[in-house]
PDB file of C-alpha atoms in Angstrom:
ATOM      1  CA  UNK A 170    -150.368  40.005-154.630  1.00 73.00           C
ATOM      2  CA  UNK A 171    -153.546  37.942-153.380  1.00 74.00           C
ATOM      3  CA  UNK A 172    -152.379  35.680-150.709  1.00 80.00           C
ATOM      4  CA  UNK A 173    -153.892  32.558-150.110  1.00 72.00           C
ATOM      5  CA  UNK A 174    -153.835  30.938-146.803  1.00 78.00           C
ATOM      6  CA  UNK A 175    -154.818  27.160-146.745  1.00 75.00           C
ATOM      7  CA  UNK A 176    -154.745  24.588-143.707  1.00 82.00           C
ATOM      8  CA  UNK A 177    -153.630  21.075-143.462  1.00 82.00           C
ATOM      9  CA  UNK A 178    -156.380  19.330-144.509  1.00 79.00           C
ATOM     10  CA  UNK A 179    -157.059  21.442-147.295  1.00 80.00           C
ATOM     11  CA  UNK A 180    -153.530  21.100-148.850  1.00 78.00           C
ATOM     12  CA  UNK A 181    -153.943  17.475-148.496  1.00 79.00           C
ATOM     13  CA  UNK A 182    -157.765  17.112-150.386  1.00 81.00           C
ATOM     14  CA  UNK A 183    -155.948  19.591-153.197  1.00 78.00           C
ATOM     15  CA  UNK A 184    -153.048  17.449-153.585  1.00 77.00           C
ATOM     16  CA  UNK A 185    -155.148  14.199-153.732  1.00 79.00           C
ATOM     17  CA  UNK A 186    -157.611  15.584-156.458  1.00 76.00           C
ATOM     18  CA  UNK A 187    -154.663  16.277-158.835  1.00 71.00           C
ATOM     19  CA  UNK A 188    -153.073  12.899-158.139  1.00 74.00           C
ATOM     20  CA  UNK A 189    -156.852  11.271-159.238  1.00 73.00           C
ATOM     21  CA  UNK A 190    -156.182  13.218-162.712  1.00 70.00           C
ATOM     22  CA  UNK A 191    -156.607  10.866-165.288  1.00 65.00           C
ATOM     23  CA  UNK A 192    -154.577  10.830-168.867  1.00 65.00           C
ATOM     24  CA  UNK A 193    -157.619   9.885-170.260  1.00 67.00           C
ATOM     25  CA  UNK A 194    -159.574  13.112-169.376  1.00 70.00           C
ATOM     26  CA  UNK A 195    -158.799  14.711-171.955  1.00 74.00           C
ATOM     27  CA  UNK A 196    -159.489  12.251-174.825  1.00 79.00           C
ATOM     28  CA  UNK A 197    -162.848  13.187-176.109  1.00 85.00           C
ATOM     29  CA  UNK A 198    -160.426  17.139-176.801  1.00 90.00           C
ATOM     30  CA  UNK A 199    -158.293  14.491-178.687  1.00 92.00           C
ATOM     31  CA  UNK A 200    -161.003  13.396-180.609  1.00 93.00           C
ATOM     32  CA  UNK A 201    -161.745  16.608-181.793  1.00 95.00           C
ATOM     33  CA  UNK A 202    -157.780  17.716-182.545  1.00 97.00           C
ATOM     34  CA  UNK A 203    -157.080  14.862-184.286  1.00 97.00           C
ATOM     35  CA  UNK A 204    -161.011  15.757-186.633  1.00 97.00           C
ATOM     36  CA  UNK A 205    -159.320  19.034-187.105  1.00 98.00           C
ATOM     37  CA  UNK A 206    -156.060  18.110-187.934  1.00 98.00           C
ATOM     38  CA  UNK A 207    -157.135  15.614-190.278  1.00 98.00           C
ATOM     39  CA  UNK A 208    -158.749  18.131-192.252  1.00 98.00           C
ATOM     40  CA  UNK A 209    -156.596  20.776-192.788  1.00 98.00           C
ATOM     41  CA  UNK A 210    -154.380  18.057-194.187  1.00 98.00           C
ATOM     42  CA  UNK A 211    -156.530  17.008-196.355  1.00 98.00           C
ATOM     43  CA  UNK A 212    -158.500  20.329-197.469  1.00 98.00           C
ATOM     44  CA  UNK A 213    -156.021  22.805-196.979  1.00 97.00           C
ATOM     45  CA  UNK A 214    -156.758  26.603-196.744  1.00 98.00           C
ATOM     46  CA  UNK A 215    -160.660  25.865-197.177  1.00 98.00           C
ATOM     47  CA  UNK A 216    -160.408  23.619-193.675  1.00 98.00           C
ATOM     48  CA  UNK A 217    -158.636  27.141-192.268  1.00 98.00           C
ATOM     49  CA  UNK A 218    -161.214  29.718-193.574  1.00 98.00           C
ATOM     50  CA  UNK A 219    -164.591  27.050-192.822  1.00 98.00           C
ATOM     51  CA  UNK A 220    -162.656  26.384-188.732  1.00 97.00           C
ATOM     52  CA  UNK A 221    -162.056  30.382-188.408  1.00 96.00           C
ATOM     53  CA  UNK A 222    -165.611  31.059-189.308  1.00 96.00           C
ATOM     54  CA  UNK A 223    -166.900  28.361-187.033  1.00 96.00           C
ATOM     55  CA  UNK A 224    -164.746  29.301-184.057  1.00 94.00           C
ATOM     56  CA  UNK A 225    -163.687  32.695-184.413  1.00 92.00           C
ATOM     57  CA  UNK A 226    -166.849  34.143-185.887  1.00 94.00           C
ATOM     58  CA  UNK A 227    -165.027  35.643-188.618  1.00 94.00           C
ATOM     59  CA  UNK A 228    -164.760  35.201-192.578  1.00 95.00           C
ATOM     60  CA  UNK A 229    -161.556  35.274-194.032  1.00 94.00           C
ATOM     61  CA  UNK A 230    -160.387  34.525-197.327  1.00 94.00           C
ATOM     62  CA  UNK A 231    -157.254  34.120-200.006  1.00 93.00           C
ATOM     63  CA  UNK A 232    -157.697  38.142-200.013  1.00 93.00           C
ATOM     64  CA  UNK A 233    -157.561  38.711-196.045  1.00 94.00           C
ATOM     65  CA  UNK A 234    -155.768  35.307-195.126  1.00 95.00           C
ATOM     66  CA  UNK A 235    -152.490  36.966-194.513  1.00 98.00           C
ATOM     67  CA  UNK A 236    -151.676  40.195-192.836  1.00 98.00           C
ATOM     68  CA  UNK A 237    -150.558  43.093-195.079  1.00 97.00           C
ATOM     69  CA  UNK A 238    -147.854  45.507-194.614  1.00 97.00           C
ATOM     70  CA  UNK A 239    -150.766  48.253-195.169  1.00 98.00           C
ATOM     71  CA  UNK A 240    -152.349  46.304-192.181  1.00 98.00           C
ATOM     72  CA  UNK A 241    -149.008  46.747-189.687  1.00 98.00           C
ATOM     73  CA  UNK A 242    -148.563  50.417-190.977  1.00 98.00           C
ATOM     74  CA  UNK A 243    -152.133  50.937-189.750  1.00 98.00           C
ATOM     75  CA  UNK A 244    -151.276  48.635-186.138  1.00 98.00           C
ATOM     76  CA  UNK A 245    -148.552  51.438-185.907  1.00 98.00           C
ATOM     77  CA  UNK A 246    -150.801  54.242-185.984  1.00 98.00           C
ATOM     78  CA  UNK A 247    -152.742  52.841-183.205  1.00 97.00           C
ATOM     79  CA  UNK A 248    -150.145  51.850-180.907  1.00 97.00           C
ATOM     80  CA  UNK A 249    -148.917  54.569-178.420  1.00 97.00           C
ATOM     81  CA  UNK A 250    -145.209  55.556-179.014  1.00 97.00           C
ATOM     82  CA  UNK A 251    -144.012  55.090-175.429  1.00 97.00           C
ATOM     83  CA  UNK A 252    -145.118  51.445-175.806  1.00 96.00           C
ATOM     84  CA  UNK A 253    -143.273  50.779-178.883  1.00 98.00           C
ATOM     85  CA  UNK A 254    -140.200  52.419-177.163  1.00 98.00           C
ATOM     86  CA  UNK A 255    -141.122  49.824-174.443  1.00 97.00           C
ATOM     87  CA  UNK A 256    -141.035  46.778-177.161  1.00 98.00           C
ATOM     88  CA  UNK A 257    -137.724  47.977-178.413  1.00 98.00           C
ATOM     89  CA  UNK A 258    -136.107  48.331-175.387  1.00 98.00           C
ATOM     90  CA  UNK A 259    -137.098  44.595-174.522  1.00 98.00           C
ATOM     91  CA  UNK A 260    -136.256  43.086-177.918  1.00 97.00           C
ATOM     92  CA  UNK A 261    -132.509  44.703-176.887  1.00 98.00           C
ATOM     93  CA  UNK A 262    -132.802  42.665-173.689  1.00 98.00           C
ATOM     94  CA  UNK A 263    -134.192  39.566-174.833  1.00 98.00           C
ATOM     95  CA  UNK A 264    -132.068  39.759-178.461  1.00 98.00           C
ATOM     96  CA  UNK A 265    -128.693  40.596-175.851  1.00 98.00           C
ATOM     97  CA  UNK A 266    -129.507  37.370-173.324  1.00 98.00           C
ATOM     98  CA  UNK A 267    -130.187  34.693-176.136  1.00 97.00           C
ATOM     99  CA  UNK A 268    -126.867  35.844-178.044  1.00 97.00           C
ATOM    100  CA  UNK A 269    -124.870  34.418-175.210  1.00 96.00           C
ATOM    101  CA  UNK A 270    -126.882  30.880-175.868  1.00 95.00           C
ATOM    102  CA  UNK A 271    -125.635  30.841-179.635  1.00 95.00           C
ATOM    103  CA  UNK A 272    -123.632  27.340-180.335  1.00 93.00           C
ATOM    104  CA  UNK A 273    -121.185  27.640-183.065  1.00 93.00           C
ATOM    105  CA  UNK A 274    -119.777  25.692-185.095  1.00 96.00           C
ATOM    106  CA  UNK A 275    -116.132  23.869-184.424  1.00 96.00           C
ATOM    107  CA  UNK A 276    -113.545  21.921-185.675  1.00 96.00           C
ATOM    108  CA  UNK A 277    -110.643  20.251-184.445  1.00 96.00           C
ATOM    109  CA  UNK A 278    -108.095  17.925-186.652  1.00 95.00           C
ATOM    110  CA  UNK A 279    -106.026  15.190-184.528  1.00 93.00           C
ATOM    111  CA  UNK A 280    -101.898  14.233-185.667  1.00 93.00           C
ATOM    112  CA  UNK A 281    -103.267  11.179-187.150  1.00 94.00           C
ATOM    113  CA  UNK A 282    -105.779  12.880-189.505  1.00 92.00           C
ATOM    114  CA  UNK A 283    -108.774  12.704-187.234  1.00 96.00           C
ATOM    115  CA  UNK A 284    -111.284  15.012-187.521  1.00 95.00           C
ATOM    116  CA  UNK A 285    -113.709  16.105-184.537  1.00 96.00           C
ATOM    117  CA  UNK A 286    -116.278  18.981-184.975  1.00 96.00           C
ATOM    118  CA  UNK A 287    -119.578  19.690-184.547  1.00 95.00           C
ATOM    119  CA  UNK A 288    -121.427  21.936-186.734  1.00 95.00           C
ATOM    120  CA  UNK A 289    -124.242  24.208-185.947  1.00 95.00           C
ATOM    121  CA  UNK A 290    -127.314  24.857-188.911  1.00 95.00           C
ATOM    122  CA  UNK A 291    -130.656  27.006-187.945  1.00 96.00           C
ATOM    123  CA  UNK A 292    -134.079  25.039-188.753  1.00 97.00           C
ATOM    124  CA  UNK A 293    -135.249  26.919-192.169  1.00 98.00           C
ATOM    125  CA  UNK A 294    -138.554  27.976-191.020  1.00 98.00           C
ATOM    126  CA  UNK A 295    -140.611  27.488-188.122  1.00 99.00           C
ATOM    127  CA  UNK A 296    -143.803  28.177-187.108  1.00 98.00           C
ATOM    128  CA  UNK A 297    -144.893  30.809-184.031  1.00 98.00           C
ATOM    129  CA  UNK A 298    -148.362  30.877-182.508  1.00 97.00           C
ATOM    130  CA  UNK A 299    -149.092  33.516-180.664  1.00 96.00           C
ATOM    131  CA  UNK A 300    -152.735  33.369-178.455  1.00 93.00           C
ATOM    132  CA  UNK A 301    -155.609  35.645-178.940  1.00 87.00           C
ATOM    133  CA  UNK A 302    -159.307  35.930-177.926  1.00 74.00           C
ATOM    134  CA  UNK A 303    -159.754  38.498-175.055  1.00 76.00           C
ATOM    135  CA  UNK A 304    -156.206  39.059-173.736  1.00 78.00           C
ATOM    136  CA  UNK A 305    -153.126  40.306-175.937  1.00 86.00           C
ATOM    137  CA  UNK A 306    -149.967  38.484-175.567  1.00 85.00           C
ATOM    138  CA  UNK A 307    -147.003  41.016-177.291  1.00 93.00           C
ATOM    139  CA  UNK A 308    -144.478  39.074-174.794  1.00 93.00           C
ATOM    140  CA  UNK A 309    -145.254  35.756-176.264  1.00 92.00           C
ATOM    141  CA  UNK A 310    -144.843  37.235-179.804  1.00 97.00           C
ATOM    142  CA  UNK A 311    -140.966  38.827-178.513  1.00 98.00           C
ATOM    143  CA  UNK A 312    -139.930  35.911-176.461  1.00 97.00           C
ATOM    144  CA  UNK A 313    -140.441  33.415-179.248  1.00 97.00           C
ATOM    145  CA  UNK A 314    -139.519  35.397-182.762  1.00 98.00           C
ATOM    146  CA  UNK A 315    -136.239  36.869-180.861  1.00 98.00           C
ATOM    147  CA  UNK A 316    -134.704  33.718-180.290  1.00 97.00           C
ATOM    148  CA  UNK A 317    -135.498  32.230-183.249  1.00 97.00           C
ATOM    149  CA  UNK A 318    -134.170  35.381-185.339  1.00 98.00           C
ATOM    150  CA  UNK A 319    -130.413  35.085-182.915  1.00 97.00           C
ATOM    151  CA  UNK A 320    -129.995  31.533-183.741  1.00 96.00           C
ATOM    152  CA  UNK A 321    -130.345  32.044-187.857  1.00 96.00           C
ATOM    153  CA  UNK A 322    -133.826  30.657-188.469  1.00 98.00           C
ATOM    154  CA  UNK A 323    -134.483  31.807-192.596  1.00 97.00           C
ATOM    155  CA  UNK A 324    -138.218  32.197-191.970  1.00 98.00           C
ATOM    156  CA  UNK A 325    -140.394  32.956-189.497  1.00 98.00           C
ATOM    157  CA  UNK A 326    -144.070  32.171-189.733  1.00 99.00           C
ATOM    158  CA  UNK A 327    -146.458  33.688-186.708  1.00 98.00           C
ATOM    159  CA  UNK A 328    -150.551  32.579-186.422  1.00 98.00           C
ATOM    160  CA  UNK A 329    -152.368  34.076-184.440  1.00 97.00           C
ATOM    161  CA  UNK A 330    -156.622  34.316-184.639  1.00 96.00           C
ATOM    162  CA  UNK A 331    -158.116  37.327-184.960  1.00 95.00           C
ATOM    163  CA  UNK A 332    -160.746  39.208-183.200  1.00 92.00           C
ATOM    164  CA  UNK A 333    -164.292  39.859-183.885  1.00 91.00           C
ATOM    165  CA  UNK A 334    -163.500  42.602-186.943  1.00 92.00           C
ATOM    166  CA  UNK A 335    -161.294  39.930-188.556  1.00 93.00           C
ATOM    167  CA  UNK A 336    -157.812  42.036-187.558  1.00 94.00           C
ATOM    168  CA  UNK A 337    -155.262  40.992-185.486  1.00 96.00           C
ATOM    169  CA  UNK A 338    -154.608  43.030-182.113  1.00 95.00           C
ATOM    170  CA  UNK A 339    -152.124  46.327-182.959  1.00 97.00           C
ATOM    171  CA  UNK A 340    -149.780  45.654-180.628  1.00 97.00           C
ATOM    172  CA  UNK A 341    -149.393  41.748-181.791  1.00 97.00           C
ATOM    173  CA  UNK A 342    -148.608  43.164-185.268  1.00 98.00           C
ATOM    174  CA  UNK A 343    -146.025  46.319-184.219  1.00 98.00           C
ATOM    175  CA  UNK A 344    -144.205  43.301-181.634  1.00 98.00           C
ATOM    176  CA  UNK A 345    -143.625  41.070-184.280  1.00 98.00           C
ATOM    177  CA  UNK A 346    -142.537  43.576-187.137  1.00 98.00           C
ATOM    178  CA  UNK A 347    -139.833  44.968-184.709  1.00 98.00           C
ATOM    179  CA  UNK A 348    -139.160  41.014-183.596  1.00 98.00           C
ATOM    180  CA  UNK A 349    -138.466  39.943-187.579  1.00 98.00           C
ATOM    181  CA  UNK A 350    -141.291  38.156-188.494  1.00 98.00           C
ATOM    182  CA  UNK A 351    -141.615  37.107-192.234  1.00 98.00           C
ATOM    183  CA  UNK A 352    -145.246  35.911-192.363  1.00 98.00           C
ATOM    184  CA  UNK A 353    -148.339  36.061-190.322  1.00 98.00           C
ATOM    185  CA  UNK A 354    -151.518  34.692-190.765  1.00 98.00           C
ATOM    186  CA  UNK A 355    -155.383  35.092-188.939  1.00 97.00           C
ATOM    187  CA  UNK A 356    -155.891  31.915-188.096  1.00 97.00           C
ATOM    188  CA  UNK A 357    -155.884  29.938-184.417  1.00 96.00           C
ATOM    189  CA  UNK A 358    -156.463  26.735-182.463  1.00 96.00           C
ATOM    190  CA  UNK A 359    -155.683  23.393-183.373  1.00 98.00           C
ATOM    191  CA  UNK A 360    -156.212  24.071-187.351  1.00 98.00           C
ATOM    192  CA  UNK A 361    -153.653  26.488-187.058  1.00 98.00           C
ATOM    193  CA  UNK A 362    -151.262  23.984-185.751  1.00 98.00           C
ATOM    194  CA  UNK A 363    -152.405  21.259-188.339  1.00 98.00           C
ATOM    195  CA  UNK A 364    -151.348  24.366-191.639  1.00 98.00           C
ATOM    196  CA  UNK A 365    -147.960  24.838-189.370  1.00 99.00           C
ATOM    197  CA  UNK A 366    -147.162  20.802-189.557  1.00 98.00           C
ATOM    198  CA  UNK A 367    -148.301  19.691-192.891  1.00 98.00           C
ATOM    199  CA  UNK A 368    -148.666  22.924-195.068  1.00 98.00           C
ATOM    200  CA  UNK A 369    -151.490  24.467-196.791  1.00 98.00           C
ATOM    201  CA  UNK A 370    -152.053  26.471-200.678  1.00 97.00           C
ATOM    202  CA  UNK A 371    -150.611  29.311-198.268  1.00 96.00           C
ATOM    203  CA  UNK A 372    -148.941  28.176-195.605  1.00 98.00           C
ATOM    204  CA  UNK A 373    -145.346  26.327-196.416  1.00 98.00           C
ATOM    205  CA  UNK A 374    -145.070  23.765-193.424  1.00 98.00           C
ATOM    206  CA  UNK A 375    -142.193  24.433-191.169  1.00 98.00           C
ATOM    207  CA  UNK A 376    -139.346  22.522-189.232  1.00 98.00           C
ATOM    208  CA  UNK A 377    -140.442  23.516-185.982  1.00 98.00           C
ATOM    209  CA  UNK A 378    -143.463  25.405-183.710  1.00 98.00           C
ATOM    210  CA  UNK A 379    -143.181  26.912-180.397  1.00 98.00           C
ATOM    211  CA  UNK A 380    -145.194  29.093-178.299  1.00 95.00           C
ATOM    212  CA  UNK A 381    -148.761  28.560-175.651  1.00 93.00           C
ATOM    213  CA  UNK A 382    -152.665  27.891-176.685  1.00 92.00           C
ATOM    214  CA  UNK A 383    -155.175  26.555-174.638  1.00 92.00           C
ATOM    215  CA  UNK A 384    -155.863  22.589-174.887  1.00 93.00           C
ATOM    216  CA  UNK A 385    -156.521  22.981-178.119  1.00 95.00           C
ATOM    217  CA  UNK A 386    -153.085  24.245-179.284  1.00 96.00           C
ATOM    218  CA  UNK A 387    -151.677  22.115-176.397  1.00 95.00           C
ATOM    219  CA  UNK A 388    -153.192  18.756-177.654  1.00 96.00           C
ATOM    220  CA  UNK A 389    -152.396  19.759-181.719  1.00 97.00           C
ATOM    221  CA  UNK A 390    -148.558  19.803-181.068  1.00 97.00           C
ATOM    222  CA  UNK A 391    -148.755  16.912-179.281  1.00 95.00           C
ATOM    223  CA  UNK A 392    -150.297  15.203-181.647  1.00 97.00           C
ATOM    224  CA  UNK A 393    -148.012  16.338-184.830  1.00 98.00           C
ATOM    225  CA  UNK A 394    -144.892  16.058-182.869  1.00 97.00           C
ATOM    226  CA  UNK A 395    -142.163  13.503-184.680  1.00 94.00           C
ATOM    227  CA  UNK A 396    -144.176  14.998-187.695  1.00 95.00           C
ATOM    228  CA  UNK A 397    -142.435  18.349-186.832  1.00 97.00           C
ATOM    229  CA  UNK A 398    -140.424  19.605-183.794  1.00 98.00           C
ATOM    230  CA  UNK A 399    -142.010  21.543-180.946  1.00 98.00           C
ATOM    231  CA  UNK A 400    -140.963  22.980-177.901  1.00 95.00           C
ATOM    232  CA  UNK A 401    -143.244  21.998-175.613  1.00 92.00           C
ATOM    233  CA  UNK A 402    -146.762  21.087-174.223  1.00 88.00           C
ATOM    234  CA  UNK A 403    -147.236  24.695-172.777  1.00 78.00           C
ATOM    235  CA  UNK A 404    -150.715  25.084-171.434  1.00 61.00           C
ATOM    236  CA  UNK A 405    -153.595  22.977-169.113  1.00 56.00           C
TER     237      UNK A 405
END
């Protein structure tokens, strides 16, 4: 672990520079979310495919949109057995700690005919994007589809953009076929959020999204949330 020694003075000058952060840094990324999302809504899958080709370098279409089952049987191949023993042994964990979370359902009827209660339903789909670009992130992929699989969720839908040969990393594919995933789709960054919230030709929208991006990502669910739920602003 890099430790990293700092005096007084340069605490304080660190500390002052964050406070001088302004909301209204970031608005000309808004500007350009807010382009993006507007388009998928209005063009659909052809916003996706012309946004993946302009950021991703990569041409995808109807044919290669989704990932195929031929395409995860392949990500097996390539993925070293001790590390899928590895991913199993952590969806055990993960699936064994969010169990104890589960509400339930209750009910409990009064003498005078009362009737108190609270019941429980799972969201019917929601929506999982998982980073890409230079790193792989197989725990974002376990820590977000487990959960959502324990608490009852019908469908899960995962995005995630792919690399440079227009695949999506092994790993990401083997850690969310053992996590349950239902759907998953090349396709990243802010559009990807936009085909989450308001549906595309291929993409059914969903109830809810979770998981990290860079600004991007960050700014997109920020900007569709009350439109759909999310779990958070994760990111800078």
């Amino acid at each position: 672990m890099r430790i990293v020694k700092l005096t007084q003075k340069e605490r304080e000058n660190i500390l002052e520079n964050l406070l001088k952060r302004s909301p209204n840094q970031y608005s000309k990324f808004e500007t350009t979310v807010r382009d993006i999302l507007d388009k998928v809504k209005a063009e659909g899958d052809q916003a996706l495919f012309a946004y993946t080709e302009q950021f991703d370098g990569v041409k995808i279409t109807e044919e290669t949109f989704r990932v195929t089952e031929e395409e995860i049987a392949e990500a097996y191949e390539k993925v070293d057995s001790h590390l899928i023993e590895i991913i199993r042994k952590a969806l055990v964990n993960i699936r064994d700690y969010h169990q104890k979370q589960v509400r339930y359902s209750w009910f409990d009827s009064k003498p005078d005919g009362t009737l108190l209660g609270q019941k429980v339903t799972a969201l019917e789909r929601v929506g999982v994007y998982v980073p890409g670009g230079k790193a792989v992130y197989p725990s974002s992929v376990l820590m977000n589809i487990v959960p959502a699989k324990v608490a009852g969720v019908e469908r899960i839908v995962m995005t995630t953009p792919p690399g440079k040969d227009g695949k999506v990393y092994p790993i990401t594919l083997v850690a969310a076929k053992e996590a349950g995933v239902d759907e998953i789709y090349k396709v990243g960054g802010a559009q990807a959020i936009g085909a989450l919230a308001y549906g595309t030709e291929s993409i059914k929208k969903v109830d809810k999204i979770v998981g990290p991006g860079n600004i991007f990502v960050a700014l997109a669910k920020k900007a569709v949330y009350g439109h759909v739920s999310i779990d958070s602003i994760a990111g800078p």
